[in-house]
JSON list of C-alpha atoms in Angstrom, two decimals:
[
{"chain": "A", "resi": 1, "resn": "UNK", "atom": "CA", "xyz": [-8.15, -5.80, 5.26]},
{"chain": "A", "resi": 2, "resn": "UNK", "atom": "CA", "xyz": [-8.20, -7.75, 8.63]},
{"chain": "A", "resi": 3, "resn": "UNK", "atom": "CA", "xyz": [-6.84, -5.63, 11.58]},
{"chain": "A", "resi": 4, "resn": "UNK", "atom": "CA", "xyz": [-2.91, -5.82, 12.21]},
{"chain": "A", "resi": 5, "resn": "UNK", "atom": "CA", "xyz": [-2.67, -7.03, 8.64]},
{"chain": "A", "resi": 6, "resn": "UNK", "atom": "CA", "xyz": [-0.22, -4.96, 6.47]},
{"chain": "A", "resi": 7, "resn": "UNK", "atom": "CA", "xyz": [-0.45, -5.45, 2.59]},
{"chain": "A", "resi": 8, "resn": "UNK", "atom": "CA", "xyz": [2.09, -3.34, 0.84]},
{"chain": "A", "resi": 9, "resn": "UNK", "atom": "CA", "xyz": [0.92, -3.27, -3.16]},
{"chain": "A", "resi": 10, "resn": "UNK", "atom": "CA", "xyz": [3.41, -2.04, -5.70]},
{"chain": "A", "resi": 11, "resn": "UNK", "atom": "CA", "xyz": [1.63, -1.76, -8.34]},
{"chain": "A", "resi": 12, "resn": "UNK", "atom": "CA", "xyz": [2.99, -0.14, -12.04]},
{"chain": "A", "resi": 13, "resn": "UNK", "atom": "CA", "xyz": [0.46, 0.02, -15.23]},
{"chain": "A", "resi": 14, "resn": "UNK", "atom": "CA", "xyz": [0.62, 2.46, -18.17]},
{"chain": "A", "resi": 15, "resn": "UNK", "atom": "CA", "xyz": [-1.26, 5.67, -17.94]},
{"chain": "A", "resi": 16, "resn": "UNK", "atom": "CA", "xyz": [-4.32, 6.69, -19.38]},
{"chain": "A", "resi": 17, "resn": "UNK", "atom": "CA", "xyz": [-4.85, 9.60, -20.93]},
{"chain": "A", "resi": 18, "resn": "UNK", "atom": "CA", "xyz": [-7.98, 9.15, -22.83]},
{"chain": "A", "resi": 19, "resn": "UNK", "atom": "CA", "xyz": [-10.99, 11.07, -21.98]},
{"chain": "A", "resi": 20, "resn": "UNK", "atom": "CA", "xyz": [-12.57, 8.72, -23.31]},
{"chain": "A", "resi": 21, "resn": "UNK", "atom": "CA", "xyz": [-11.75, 5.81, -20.49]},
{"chain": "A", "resi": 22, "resn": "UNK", "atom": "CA", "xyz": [-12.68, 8.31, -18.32]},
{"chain": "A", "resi": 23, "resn": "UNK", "atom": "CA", "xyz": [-15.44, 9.02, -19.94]},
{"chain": "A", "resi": 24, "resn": "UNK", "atom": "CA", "xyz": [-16.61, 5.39, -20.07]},
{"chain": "A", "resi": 25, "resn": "UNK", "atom": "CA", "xyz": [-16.41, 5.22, -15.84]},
{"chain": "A", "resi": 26, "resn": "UNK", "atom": "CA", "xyz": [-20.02, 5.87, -13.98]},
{"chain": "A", "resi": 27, "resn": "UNK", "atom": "CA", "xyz": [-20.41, 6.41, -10.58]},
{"chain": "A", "resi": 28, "resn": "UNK", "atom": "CA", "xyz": [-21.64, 3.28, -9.96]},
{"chain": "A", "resi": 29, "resn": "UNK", "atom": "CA", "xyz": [-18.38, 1.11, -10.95]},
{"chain": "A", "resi": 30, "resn": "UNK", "atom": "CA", "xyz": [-15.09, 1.36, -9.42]},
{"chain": "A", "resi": 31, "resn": "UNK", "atom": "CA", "xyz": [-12.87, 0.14, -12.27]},
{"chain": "A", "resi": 32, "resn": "UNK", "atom": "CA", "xyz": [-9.67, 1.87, -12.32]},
{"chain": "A", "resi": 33, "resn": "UNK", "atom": "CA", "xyz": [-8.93, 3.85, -15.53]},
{"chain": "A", "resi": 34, "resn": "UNK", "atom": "CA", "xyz": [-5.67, 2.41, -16.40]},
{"chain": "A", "resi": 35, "resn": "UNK", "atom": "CA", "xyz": [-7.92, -1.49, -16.12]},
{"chain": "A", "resi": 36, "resn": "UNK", "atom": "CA", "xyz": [-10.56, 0.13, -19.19]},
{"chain": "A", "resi": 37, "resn": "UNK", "atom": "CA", "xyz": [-10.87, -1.63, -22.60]},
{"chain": "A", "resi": 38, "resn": "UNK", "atom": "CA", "xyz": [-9.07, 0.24, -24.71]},
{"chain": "A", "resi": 39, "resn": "UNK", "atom": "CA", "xyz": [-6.78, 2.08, -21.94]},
{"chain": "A", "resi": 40, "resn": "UNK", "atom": "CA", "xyz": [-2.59, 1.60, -22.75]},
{"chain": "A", "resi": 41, "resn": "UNK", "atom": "CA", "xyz": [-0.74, -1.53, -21.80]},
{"chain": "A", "resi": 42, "resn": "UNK", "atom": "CA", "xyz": [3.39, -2.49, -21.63]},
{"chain": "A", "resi": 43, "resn": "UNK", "atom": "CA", "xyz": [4.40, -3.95, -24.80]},
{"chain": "A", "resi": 44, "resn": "UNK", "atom": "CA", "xyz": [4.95, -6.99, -23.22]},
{"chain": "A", "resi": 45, "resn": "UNK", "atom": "CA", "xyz": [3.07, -10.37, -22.35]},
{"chain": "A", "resi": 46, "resn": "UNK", "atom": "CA", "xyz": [2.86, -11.58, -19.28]},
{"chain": "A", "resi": 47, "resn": "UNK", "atom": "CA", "xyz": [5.06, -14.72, -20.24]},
{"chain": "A", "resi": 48, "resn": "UNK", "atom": "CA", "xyz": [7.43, -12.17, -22.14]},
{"chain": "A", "resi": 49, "resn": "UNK", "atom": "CA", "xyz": [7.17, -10.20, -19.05]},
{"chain": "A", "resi": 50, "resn": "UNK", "atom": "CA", "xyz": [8.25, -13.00, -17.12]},
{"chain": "A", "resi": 51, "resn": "UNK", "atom": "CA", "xyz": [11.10, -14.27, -19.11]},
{"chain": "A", "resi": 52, "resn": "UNK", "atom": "CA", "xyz": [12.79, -10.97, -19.09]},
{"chain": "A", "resi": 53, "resn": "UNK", "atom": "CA", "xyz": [12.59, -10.69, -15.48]},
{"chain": "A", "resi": 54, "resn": "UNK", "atom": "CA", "xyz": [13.88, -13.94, -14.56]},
{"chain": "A", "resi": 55, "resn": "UNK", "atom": "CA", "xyz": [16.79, -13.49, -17.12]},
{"chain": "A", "resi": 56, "resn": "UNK", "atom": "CA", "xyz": [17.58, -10.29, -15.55]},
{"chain": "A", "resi": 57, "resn": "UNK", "atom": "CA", "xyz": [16.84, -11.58, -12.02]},
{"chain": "A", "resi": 58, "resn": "UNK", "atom": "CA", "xyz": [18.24, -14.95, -11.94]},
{"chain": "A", "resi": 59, "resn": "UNK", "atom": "CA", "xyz": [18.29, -15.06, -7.76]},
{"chain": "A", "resi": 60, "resn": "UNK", "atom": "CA", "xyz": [14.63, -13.55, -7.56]},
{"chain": "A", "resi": 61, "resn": "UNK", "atom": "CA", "xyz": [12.52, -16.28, -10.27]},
{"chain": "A", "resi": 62, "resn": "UNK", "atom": "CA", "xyz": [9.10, -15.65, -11.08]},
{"chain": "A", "resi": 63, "resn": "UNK", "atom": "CA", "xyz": [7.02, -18.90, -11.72]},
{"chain": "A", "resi": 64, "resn": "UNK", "atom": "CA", "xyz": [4.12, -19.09, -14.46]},
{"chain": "A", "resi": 65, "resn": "UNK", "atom": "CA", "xyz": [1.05, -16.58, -13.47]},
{"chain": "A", "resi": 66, "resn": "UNK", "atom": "CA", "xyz": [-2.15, -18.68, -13.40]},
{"chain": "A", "resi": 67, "resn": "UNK", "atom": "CA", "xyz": [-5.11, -17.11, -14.23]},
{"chain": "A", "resi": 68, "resn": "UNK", "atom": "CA", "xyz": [-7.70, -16.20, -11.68]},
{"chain": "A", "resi": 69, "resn": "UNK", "atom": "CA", "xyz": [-11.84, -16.27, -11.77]},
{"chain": "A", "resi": 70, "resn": "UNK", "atom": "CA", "xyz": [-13.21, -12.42, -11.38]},
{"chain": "A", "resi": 71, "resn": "UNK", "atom": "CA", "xyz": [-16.64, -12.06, -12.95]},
{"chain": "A", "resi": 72, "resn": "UNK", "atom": "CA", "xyz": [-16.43, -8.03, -12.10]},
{"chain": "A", "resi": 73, "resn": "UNK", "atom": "CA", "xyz": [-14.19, -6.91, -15.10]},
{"chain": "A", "resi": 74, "resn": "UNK", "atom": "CA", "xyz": [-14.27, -10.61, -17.14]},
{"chain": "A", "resi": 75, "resn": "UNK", "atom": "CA", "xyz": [-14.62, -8.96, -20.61]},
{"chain": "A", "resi": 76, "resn": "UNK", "atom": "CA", "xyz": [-11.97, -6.89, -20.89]},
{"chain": "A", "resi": 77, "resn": "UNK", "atom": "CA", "xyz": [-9.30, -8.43, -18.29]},
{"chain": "A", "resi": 78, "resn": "UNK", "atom": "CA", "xyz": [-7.64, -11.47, -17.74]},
{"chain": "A", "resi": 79, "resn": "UNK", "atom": "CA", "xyz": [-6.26, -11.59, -14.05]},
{"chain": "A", "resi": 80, "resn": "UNK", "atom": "CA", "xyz": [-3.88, -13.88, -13.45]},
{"chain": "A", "resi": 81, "resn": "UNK", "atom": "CA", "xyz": [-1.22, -14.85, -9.73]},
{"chain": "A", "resi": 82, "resn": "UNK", "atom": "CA", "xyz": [2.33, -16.31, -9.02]},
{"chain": "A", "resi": 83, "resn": "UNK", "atom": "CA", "xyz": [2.98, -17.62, -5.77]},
{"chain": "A", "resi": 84, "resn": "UNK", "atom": "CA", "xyz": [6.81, -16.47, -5.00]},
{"chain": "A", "resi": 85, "resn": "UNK", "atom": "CA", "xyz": [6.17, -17.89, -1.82]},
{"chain": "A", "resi": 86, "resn": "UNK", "atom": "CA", "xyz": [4.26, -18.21, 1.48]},
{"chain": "A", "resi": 87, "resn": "UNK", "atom": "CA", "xyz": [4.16, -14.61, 2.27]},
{"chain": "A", "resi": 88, "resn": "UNK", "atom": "CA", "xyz": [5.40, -12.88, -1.58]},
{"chain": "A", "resi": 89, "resn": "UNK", "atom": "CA", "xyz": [2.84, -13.03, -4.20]},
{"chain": "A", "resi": 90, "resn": "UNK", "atom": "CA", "xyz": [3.09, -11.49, -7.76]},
{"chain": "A", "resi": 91, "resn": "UNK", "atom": "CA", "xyz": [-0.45, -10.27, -9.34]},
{"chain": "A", "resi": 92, "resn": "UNK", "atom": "CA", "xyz": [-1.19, -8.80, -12.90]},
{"chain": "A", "resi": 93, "resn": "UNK", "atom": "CA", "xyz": [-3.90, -7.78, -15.37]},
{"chain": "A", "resi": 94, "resn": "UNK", "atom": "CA", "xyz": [-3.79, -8.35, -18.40]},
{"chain": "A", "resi": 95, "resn": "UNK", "atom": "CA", "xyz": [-5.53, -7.33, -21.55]},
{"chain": "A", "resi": 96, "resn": "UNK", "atom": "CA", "xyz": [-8.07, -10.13, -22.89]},
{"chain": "A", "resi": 97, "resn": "UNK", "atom": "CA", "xyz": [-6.65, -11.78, -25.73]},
{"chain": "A", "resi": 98, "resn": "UNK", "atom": "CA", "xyz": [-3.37, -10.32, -26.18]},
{"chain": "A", "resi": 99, "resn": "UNK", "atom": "CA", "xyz": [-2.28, -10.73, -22.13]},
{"chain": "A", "resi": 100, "resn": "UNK", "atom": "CA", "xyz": [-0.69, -8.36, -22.20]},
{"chain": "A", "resi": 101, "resn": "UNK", "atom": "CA", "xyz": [0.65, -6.33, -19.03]},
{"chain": "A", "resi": 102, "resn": "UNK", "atom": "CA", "xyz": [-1.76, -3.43, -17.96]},
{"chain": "A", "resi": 103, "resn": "UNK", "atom": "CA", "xyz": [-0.27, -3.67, -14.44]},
{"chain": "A", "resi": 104, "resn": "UNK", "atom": "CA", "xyz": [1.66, -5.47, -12.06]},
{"chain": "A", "resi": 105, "resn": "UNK", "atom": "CA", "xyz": [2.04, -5.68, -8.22]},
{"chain": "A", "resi": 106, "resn": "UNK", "atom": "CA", "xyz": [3.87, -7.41, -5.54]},
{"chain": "A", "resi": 107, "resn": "UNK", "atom": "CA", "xyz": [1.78, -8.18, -2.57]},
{"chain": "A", "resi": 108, "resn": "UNK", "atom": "CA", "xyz": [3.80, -9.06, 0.98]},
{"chain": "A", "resi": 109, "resn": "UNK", "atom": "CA", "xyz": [2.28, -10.32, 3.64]},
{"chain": "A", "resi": 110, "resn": "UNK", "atom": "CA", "xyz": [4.43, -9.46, 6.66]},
{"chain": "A", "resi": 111, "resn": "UNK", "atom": "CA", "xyz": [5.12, -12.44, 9.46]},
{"chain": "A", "resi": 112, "resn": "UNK", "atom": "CA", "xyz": [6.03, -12.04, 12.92]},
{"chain": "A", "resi": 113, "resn": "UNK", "atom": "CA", "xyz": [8.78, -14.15, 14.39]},
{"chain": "A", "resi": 114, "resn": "UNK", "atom": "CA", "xyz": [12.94, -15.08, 13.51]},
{"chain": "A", "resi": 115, "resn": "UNK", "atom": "CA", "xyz": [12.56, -14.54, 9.71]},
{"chain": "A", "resi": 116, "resn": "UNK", "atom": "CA", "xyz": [10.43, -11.23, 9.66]},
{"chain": "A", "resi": 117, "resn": "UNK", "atom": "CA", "xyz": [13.54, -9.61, 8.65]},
{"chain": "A", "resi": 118, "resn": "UNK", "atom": "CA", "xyz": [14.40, -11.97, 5.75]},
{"chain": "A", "resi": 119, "resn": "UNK", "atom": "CA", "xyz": [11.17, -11.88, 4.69]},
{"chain": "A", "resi": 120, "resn": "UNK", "atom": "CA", "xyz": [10.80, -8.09, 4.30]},
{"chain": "A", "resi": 121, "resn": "UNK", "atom": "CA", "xyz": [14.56, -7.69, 2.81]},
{"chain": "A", "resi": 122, "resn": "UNK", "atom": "CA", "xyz": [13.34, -10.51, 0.27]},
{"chain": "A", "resi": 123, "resn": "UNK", "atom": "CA", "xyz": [10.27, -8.70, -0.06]},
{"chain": "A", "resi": 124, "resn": "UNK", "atom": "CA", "xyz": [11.89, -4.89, -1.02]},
{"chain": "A", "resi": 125, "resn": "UNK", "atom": "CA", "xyz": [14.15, -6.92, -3.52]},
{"chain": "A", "resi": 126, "resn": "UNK", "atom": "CA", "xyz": [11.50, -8.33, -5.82]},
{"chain": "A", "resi": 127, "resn": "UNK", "atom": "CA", "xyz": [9.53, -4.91, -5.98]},
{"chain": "A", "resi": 128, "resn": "UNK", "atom": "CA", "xyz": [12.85, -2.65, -6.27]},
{"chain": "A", "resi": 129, "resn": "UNK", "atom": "CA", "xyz": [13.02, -5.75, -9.50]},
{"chain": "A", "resi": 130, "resn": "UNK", "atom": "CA", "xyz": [10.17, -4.83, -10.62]},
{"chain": "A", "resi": 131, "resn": "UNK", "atom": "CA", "xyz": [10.86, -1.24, -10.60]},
{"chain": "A", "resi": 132, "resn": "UNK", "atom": "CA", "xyz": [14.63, -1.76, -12.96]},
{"chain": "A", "resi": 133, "resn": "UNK", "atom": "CA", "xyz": [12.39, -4.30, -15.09]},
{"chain": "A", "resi": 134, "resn": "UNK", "atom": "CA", "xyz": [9.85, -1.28, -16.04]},
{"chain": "A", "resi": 135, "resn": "UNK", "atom": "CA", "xyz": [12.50, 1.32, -15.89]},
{"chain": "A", "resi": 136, "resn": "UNK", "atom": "CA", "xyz": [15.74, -0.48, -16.92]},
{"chain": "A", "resi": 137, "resn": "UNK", "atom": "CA", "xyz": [18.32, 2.21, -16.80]},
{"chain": "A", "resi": 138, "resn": "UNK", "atom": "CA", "xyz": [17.78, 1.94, -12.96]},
{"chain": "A", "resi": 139, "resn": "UNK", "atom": "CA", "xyz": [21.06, 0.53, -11.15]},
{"chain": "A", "resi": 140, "resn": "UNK", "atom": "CA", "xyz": [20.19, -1.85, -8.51]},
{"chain": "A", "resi": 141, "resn": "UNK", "atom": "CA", "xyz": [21.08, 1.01, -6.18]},
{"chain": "A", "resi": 142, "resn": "UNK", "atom": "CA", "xyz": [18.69, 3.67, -7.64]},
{"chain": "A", "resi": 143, "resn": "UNK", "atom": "CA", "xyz": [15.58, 1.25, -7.79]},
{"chain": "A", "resi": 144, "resn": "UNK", "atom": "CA", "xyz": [16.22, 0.61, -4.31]},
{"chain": "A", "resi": 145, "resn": "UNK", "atom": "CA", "xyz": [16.17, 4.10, -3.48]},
{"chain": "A", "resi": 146, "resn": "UNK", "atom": "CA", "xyz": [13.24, 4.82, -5.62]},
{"chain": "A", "resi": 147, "resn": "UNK", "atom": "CA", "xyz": [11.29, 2.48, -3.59]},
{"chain": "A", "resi": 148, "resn": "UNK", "atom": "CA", "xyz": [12.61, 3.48, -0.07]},
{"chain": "A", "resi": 149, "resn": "UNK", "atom": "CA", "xyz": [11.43, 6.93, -0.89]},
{"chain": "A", "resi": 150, "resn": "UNK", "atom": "CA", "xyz": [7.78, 5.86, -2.21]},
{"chain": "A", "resi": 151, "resn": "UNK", "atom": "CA", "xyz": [7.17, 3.37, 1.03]},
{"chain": "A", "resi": 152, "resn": "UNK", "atom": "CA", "xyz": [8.81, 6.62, 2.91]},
{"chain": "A", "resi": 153, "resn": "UNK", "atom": "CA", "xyz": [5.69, 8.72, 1.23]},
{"chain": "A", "resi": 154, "resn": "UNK", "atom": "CA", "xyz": [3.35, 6.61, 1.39]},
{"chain": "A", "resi": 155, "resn": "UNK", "atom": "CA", "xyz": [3.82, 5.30, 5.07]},
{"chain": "A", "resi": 156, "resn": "UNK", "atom": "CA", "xyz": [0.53, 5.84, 7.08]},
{"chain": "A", "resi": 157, "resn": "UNK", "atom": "CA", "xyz": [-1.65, 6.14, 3.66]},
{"chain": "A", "resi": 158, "resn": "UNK", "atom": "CA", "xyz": [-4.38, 4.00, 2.39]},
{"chain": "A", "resi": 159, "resn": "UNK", "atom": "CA", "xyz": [-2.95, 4.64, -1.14]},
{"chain": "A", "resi": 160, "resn": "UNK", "atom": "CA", "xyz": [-0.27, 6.28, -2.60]},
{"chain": "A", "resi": 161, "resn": "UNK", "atom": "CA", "xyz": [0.61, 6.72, -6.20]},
{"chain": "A", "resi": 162, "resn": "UNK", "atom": "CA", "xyz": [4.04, 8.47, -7.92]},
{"chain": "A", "resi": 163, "resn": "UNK", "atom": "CA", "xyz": [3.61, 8.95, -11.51]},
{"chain": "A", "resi": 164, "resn": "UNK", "atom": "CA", "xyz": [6.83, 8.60, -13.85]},
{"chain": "A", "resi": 165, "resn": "UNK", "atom": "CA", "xyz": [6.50, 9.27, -17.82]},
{"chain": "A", "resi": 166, "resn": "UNK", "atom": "CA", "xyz": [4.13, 6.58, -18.64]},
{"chain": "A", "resi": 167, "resn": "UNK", "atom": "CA", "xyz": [4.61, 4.31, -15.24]},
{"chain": "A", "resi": 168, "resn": "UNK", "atom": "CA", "xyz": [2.78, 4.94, -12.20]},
{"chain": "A", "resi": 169, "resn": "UNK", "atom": "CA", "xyz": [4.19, 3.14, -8.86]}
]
Protein backbone atom coordinates (compact mmCIF):
# COMPACT_ATOMS: atom_id res chain seq x y z
CA UNK A 1 0.00 0.00 0.00
CA UNK A 2 1.32 3.47 -1.17
CA UNK A 3 2.21 5.80 1.81
CA UNK A 4 -0.76 8.06 3.21
CA UNK A 5 -3.07 5.58 1.53
CA UNK A 6 -5.73 4.10 3.93
CA UNK A 7 -7.65 0.91 2.68
CA UNK A 8 -10.16 -0.19 5.23
CA UNK A 9 -11.23 -4.06 4.12
CA UNK A 10 -14.31 -5.55 5.69
CA UNK A 11 -14.13 -8.62 4.80
CA UNK A 12 -16.78 -11.69 6.09
CA UNK A 13 -16.29 -15.50 4.72
CA UNK A 14 -17.37 -18.72 6.46
CA UNK A 15 -14.95 -20.43 8.72
CA UNK A 16 -12.92 -23.29 8.26
CA UNK A 17 -12.61 -25.81 10.42
CA UNK A 18 -11.11 -28.58 8.50
CA UNK A 19 -7.74 -29.81 9.30
CA UNK A 20 -7.67 -30.78 6.33
CA UNK A 21 -7.57 -27.08 4.50
CA UNK A 22 -5.10 -26.51 6.83
CA UNK A 23 -3.49 -29.28 6.16
CA UNK A 24 -3.43 -28.65 2.39
CA UNK A 25 -1.46 -24.96 3.10
CA UNK A 26 2.63 -25.16 2.69
CA UNK A 27 4.82 -22.66 3.67
CA UNK A 28 5.43 -21.60 0.47
CA UNK A 29 1.73 -20.29 -0.48
CA UNK A 30 -0.15 -17.70 1.25
CA UNK A 31 -3.73 -18.73 0.44
CA UNK A 32 -6.00 -18.00 3.19
CA UNK A 33 -7.81 -21.05 4.67
CA UNK A 34 -11.27 -19.90 4.41
CA UNK A 35 -10.18 -19.29 0.08
CA UNK A 36 -9.20 -23.53 0.01
CA UNK A 37 -11.10 -25.92 -2.34
CA UNK A 38 -13.24 -27.57 -0.36
CA UNK A 39 -13.28 -24.90 2.67
CA UNK A 40 -17.27 -23.64 3.64
CA UNK A 41 -19.03 -20.98 1.65
CA UNK A 42 -22.58 -18.75 2.33
CA UNK A 43 -25.38 -20.48 0.80
CA UNK A 44 -25.73 -17.88 -1.47
CA UNK A 45 -24.51 -16.80 -5.09
CA UNK A 46 -23.04 -13.90 -5.70
CA UNK A 47 -26.08 -12.69 -7.92
CA UNK A 48 -28.42 -14.15 -5.08
CA UNK A 49 -26.16 -12.35 -2.81
CA UNK A 50 -26.71 -9.31 -4.60
CA UNK A 51 -30.39 -9.33 -5.07
CA UNK A 52 -31.01 -9.73 -1.43
CA UNK A 53 -28.92 -6.88 -0.59
CA UNK A 54 -30.27 -4.45 -2.90
CA UNK A 55 -33.88 -5.51 -1.89
CA UNK A 56 -32.99 -4.95 1.61
CA UNK A 57 -30.85 -1.87 0.81
CA UNK A 58 -32.75 -0.06 -1.73
CA UNK A 59 -30.67 3.51 -1.04
CA UNK A 60 -27.20 1.60 -0.99
CA UNK A 61 -27.48 -0.63 -4.75
CA UNK A 62 -24.93 -2.98 -5.58
CA UNK A 63 -24.29 -3.29 -9.44
CA UNK A 64 -23.35 -6.76 -11.18
CA UNK A 65 -19.72 -8.10 -9.86
CA UNK A 66 -17.53 -8.67 -12.94
CA UNK A 67 -15.14 -11.16 -12.76
CA UNK A 68 -11.49 -10.44 -12.42
CA UNK A 69 -8.13 -12.25 -14.03
CA UNK A 70 -5.90 -13.82 -10.96
CA UNK A 71 -3.80 -16.72 -12.19
CA UNK A 72 -2.60 -17.30 -8.29
CA UNK A 73 -5.73 -19.24 -6.99
CA UNK A 74 -7.57 -19.72 -10.76
CA UNK A 75 -8.68 -23.34 -10.03
CA UNK A 76 -10.53 -23.16 -7.22
CA UNK A 77 -11.76 -19.32 -7.15
CA UNK A 78 -13.55 -17.11 -9.21
CA UNK A 79 -12.82 -13.39 -8.13
CA UNK A 80 -15.01 -11.09 -9.21
CA UNK A 81 -15.53 -6.51 -8.43
CA UNK A 82 -18.43 -3.91 -8.31
CA UNK A 83 -17.60 -0.46 -8.67
CA UNK A 84 -20.10 1.42 -6.07
CA UNK A 85 -18.27 4.29 -7.00
CA UNK A 86 -15.07 6.36 -7.40
CA UNK A 87 -13.74 5.74 -4.01
CA UNK A 88 -16.35 2.46 -2.69
CA UNK A 89 -15.61 -0.78 -4.25
CA UNK A 90 -17.29 -4.18 -3.41
CA UNK A 91 -14.90 -7.43 -3.91
CA UNK A 92 -15.77 -11.23 -3.49
CA UNK A 93 -14.57 -14.80 -4.03
CA UNK A 94 -16.35 -17.09 -5.06
CA UNK A 95 -16.30 -20.82 -5.35
CA UNK A 96 -15.53 -22.07 -9.10
CA UNK A 97 -18.55 -23.28 -10.59
CA UNK A 98 -21.15 -22.76 -8.13
CA UNK A 99 -20.07 -18.76 -7.36
CA UNK A 100 -20.87 -18.96 -4.62
CA UNK A 101 -19.87 -16.43 -1.70
CA UNK A 102 -16.66 -17.55 0.25
CA UNK A 103 -16.14 -13.88 1.23
CA UNK A 104 -16.93 -10.46 0.75
CA UNK A 105 -15.31 -7.00 1.41
CA UNK A 106 -15.85 -3.38 1.00
CA UNK A 107 -12.78 -1.52 0.07
CA UNK A 108 -12.82 2.61 0.67
CA UNK A 109 -10.49 4.63 -0.54
CA UNK A 110 -10.52 7.78 1.58
CA UNK A 111 -10.34 11.44 -0.36
CA UNK A 112 -9.22 14.58 0.98
CA UNK A 113 -11.22 17.71 0.35
CA UNK A 114 -15.33 19.06 0.89
CA UNK A 115 -16.85 15.53 0.53
CA UNK A 116 -14.34 13.45 2.75
CA UNK A 117 -17.06 13.37 5.19
CA UNK A 118 -19.81 12.11 2.83
CA UNK A 119 -17.66 9.82 1.52
CA UNK A 120 -16.67 8.04 4.75
CA UNK A 121 -20.45 8.25 6.24
CA UNK A 122 -21.41 6.57 2.75
CA UNK A 123 -18.62 4.37 3.20
CA UNK A 124 -19.56 2.95 7.09
CA UNK A 125 -23.19 2.51 5.62
CA UNK A 126 -22.51 -0.06 2.93
CA UNK A 127 -20.16 -2.20 5.29
CA UNK A 128 -22.54 -1.80 8.52
CA UNK A 129 -25.05 -3.38 5.17
CA UNK A 130 -23.06 -5.85 4.74
CA UNK A 131 -22.80 -6.77 8.27
CA UNK A 132 -27.24 -6.96 8.76
CA UNK A 133 -27.07 -8.82 5.22
CA UNK A 134 -24.76 -11.74 6.86
CA UNK A 135 -26.27 -11.37 10.23
CA UNK A 136 -29.90 -10.24 9.61
CA UNK A 137 -31.34 -9.97 13.03
CA UNK A 138 -28.98 -6.89 13.30
CA UNK A 139 -31.09 -3.49 13.56
CA UNK A 140 -29.57 -0.84 11.55
CA UNK A 141 -28.44 0.51 14.92
CA UNK A 142 -26.60 -2.64 16.19
CA UNK A 143 -24.67 -3.26 12.80
CA UNK A 144 -23.56 0.15 13.10
CA UNK A 145 -22.28 -0.36 16.42
CA UNK A 146 -20.79 -3.65 15.58
CA UNK A 147 -18.68 -1.98 13.11
CA UNK A 148 -17.73 1.19 15.15
CA UNK A 149 -16.38 -1.18 17.71
CA UNK A 150 -14.29 -3.48 15.14
CA UNK A 151 -12.69 -0.17 13.25
CA UNK A 152 -12.33 1.00 17.15
CA UNK A 153 -10.13 -2.46 17.60
CA UNK A 154 -8.61 -2.60 14.85
CA UNK A 155 -7.41 1.13 14.51
CA UNK A 156 -3.53 1.24 14.15
CA UNK A 157 -3.42 -2.67 12.99
CA UNK A 158 -2.32 -4.16 9.79
CA UNK A 159 -5.16 -6.72 10.26
CA UNK A 160 -7.74 -7.37 12.47
CA UNK A 161 -10.22 -10.17 12.54
CA UNK A 162 -13.53 -10.75 15.08
CA UNK A 163 -14.91 -14.10 14.70
CA UNK A 164 -18.85 -14.57 15.14
CA UNK A 165 -20.46 -18.27 14.90
CA UNK A 166 -19.55 -19.04 11.42
CA UNK A 167 -18.73 -15.20 10.16
CA UNK A 168 -15.51 -13.66 10.61
CA UNK A 169 -15.37 -9.64 10.11
Amino acid sequence: MKPGCTLFLLLFSALTASITAHAQLSSSTTTAPYLLAGSPTFDLSISQFRENFNRQNPDLPLNEFRAIENSRDKANLTRAASKINENLYASTALERGTLKVKSMQITWLPIQGPEQKAAKAKALEYMAAIIRTVAPLLTKEQSQKKLQKMLIAGKGKHYYAETEGAVRY
